[in-house]
mmCIF file with all atom_site columns, C-alpha atoms in Angstrom:
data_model
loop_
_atom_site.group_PDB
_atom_site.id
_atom_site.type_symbol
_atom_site.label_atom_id
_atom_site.label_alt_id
_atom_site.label_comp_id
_atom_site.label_asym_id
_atom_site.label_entity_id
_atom_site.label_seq_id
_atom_site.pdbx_PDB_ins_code
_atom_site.Cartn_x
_atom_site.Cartn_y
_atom_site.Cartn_z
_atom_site.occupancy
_atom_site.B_iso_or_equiv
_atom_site.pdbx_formal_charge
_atom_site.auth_seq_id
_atom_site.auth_comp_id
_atom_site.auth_asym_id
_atom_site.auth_atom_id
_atom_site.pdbx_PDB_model_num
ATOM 1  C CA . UNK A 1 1  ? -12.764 -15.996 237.758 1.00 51.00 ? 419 UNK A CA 1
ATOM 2  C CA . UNK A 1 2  ? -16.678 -16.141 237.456 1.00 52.00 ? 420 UNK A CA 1
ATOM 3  C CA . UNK A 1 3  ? -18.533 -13.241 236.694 1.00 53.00 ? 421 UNK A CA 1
ATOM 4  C CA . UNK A 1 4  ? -22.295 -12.321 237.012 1.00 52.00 ? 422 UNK A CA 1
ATOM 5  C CA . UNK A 1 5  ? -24.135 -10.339 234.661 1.00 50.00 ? 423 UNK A CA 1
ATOM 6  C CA . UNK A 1 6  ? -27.087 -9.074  235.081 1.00 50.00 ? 424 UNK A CA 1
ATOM 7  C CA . UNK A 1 7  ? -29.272 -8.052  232.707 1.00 51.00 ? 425 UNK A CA 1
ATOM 8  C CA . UNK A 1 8  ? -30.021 -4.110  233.337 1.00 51.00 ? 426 UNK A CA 1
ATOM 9  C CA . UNK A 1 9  ? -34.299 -3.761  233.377 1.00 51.00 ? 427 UNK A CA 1
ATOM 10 C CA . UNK A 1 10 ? -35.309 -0.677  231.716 1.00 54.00 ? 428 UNK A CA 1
ATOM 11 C CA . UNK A 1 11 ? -36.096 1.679   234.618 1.00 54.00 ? 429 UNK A CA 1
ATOM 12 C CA . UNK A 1 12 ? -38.559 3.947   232.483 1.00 60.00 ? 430 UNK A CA 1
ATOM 13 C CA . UNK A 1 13 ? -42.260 3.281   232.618 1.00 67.00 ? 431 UNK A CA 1
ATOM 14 C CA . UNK A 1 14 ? -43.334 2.432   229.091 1.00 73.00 ? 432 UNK A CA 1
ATOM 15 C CA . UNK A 1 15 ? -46.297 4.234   228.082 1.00 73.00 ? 433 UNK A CA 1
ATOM 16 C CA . UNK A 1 16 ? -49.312 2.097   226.565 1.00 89.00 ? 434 UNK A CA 1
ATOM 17 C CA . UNK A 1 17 ? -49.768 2.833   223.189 1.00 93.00 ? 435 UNK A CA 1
ATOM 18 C CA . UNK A 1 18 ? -53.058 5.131   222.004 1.00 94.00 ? 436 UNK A CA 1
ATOM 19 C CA . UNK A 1 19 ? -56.421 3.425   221.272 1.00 95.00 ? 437 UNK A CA 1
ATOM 20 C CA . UNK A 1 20 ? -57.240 3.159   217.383 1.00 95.00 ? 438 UNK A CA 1
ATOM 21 C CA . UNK A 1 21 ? -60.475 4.970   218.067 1.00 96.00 ? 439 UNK A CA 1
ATOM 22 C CA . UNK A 1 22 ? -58.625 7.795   220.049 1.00 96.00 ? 440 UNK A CA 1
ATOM 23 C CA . UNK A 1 23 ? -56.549 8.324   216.796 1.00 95.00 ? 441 UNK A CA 1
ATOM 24 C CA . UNK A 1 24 ? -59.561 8.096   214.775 1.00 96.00 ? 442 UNK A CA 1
ATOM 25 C CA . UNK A 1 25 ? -61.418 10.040  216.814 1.00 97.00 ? 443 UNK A CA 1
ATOM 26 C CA . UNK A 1 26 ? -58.790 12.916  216.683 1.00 97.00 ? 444 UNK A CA 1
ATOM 27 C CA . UNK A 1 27 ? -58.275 12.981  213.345 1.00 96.00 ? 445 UNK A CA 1
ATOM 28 C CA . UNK A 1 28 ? -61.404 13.874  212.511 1.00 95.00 ? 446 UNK A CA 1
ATOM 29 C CA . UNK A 1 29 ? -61.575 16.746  215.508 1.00 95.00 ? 447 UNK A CA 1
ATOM 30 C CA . UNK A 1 30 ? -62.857 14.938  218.190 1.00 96.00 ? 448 UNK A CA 1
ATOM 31 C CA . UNK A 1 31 ? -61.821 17.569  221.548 1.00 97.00 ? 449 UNK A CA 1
ATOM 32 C CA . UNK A 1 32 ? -61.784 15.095  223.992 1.00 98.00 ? 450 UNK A CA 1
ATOM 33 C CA . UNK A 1 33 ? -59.341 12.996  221.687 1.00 97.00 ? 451 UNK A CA 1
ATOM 34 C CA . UNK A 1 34 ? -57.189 15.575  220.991 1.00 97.00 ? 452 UNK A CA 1
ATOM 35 C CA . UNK A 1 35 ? -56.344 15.913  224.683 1.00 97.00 ? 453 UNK A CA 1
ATOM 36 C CA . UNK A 1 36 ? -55.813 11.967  225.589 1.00 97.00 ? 454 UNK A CA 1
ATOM 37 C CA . UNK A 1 37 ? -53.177 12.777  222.497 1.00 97.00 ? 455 UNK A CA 1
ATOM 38 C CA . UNK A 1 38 ? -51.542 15.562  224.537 1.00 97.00 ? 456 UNK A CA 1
ATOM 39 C CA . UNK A 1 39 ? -51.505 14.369  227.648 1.00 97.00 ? 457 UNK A CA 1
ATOM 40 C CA . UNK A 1 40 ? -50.015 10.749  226.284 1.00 97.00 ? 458 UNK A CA 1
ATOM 41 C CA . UNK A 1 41 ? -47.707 13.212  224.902 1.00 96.00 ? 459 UNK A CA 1
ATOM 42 C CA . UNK A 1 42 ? -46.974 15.521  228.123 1.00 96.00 ? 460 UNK A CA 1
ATOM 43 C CA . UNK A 1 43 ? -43.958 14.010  229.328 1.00 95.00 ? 461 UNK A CA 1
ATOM 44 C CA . UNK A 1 44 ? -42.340 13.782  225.722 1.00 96.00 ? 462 UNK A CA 1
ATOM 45 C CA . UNK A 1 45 ? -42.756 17.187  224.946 1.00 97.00 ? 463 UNK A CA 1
ATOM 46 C CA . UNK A 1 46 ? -41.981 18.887  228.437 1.00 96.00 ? 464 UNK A CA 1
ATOM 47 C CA . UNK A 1 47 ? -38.475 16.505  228.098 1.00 96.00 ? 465 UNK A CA 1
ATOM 48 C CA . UNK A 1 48 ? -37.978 18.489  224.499 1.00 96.00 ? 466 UNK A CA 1
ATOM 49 C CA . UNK A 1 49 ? -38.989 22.167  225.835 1.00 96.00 ? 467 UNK A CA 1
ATOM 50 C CA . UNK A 1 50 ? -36.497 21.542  229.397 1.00 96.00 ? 468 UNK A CA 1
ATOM 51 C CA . UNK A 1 51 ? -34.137 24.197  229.257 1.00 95.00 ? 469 UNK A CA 1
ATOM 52 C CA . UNK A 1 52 ? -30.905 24.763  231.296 1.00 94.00 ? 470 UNK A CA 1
ATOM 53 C CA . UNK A 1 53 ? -31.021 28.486  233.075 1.00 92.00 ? 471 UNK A CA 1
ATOM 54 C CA . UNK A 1 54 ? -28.787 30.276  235.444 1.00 94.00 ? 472 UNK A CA 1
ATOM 55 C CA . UNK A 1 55 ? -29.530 32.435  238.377 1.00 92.00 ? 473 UNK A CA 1
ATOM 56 C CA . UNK A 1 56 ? -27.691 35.408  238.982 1.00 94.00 ? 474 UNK A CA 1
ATOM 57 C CA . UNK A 1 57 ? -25.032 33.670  241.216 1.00 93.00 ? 475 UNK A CA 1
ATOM 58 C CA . UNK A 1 58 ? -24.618 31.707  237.783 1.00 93.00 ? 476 UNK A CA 1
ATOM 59 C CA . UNK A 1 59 ? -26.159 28.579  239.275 1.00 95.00 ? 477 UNK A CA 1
ATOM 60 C CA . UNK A 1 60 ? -27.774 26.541  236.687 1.00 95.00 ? 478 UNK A CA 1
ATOM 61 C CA . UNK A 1 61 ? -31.371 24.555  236.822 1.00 93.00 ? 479 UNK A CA 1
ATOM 62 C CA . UNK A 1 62 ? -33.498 23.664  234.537 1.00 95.00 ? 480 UNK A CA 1
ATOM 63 C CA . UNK A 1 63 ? -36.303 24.546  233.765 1.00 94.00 ? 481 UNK A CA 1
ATOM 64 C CA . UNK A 1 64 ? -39.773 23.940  231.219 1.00 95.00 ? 482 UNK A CA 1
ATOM 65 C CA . UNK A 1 65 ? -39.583 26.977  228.115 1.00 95.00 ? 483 UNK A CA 1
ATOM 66 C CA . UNK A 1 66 ? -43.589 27.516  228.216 1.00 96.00 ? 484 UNK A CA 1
ATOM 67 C CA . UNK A 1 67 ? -43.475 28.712  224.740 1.00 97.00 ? 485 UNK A CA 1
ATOM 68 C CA . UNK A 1 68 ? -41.962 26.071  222.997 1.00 96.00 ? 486 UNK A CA 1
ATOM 69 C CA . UNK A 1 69 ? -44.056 23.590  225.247 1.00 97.00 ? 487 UNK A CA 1
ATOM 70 C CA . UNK A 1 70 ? -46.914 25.367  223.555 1.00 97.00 ? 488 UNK A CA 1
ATOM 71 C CA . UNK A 1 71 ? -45.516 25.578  219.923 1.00 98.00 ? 489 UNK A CA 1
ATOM 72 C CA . UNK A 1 72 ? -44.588 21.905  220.209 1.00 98.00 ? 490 UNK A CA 1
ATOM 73 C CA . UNK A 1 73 ? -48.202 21.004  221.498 1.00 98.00 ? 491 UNK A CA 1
ATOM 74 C CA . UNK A 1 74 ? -49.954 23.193  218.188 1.00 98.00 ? 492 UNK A CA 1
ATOM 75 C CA . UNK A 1 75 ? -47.503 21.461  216.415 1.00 98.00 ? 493 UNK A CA 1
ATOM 76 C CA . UNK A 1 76 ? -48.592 18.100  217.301 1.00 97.00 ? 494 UNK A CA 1
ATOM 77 C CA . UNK A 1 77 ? -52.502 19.049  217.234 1.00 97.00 ? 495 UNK A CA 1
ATOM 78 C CA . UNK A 1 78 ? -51.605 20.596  213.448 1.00 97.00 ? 496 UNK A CA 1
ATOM 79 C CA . UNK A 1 79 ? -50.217 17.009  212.820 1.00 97.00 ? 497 UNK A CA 1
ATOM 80 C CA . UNK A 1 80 ? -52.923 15.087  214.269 1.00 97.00 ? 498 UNK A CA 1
ATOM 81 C CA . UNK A 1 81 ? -55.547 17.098  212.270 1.00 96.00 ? 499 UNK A CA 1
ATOM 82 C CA . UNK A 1 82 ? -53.984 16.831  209.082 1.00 95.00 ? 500 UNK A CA 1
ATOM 83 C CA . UNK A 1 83 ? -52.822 12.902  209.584 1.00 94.00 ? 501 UNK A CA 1
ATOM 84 C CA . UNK A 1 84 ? -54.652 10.792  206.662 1.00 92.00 ? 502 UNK A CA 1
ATOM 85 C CA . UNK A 1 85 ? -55.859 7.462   208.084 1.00 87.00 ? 503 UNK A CA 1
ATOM 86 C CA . UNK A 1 86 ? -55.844 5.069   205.169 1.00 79.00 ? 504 UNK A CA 1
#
């Protein structure tokens, strides 16, 4: 009996990685850097701050916790400005 495989193709989009000079340039403050960092980061970080909630039939759906979104987004900027580029 012959089989087929197939090899599976990885059905997420894989994200280009940042520019040096963004990096540099938000490590040493740069605004405009800072958000091409976040928004590379947007879909990472709403995927960490999804939570599951239930209605008041007890029907559960998820849903984005703002405030962690937000603490996980200072985090990152605290991070970023602190990183040491050698």
């Amino acid at each position: 009996m012959n089989k087929t495989y197939t090899k599976k193709t990885d059905t997420k989009k894989k994200k280009a990685l940042l520019p040096y000079s963004v990096i540099v340039a938000a490590v040493s403050g740069n605004v405009e850097a800072i958000n091409k960092v976040l928004k590379h980061y947007e879909g990472y970080i709403a995927t960490l701050s999804t939570r599951t909630l239930y209605d008041e039939a007890g029907t559960p759906y998820l849903c984005v916790d703002e405030e962690l979104r937000r603490r996980l987004e200072t985090k990152l900027i605290t991070k970023v400005l602190g990183f040491q580029i050698l």
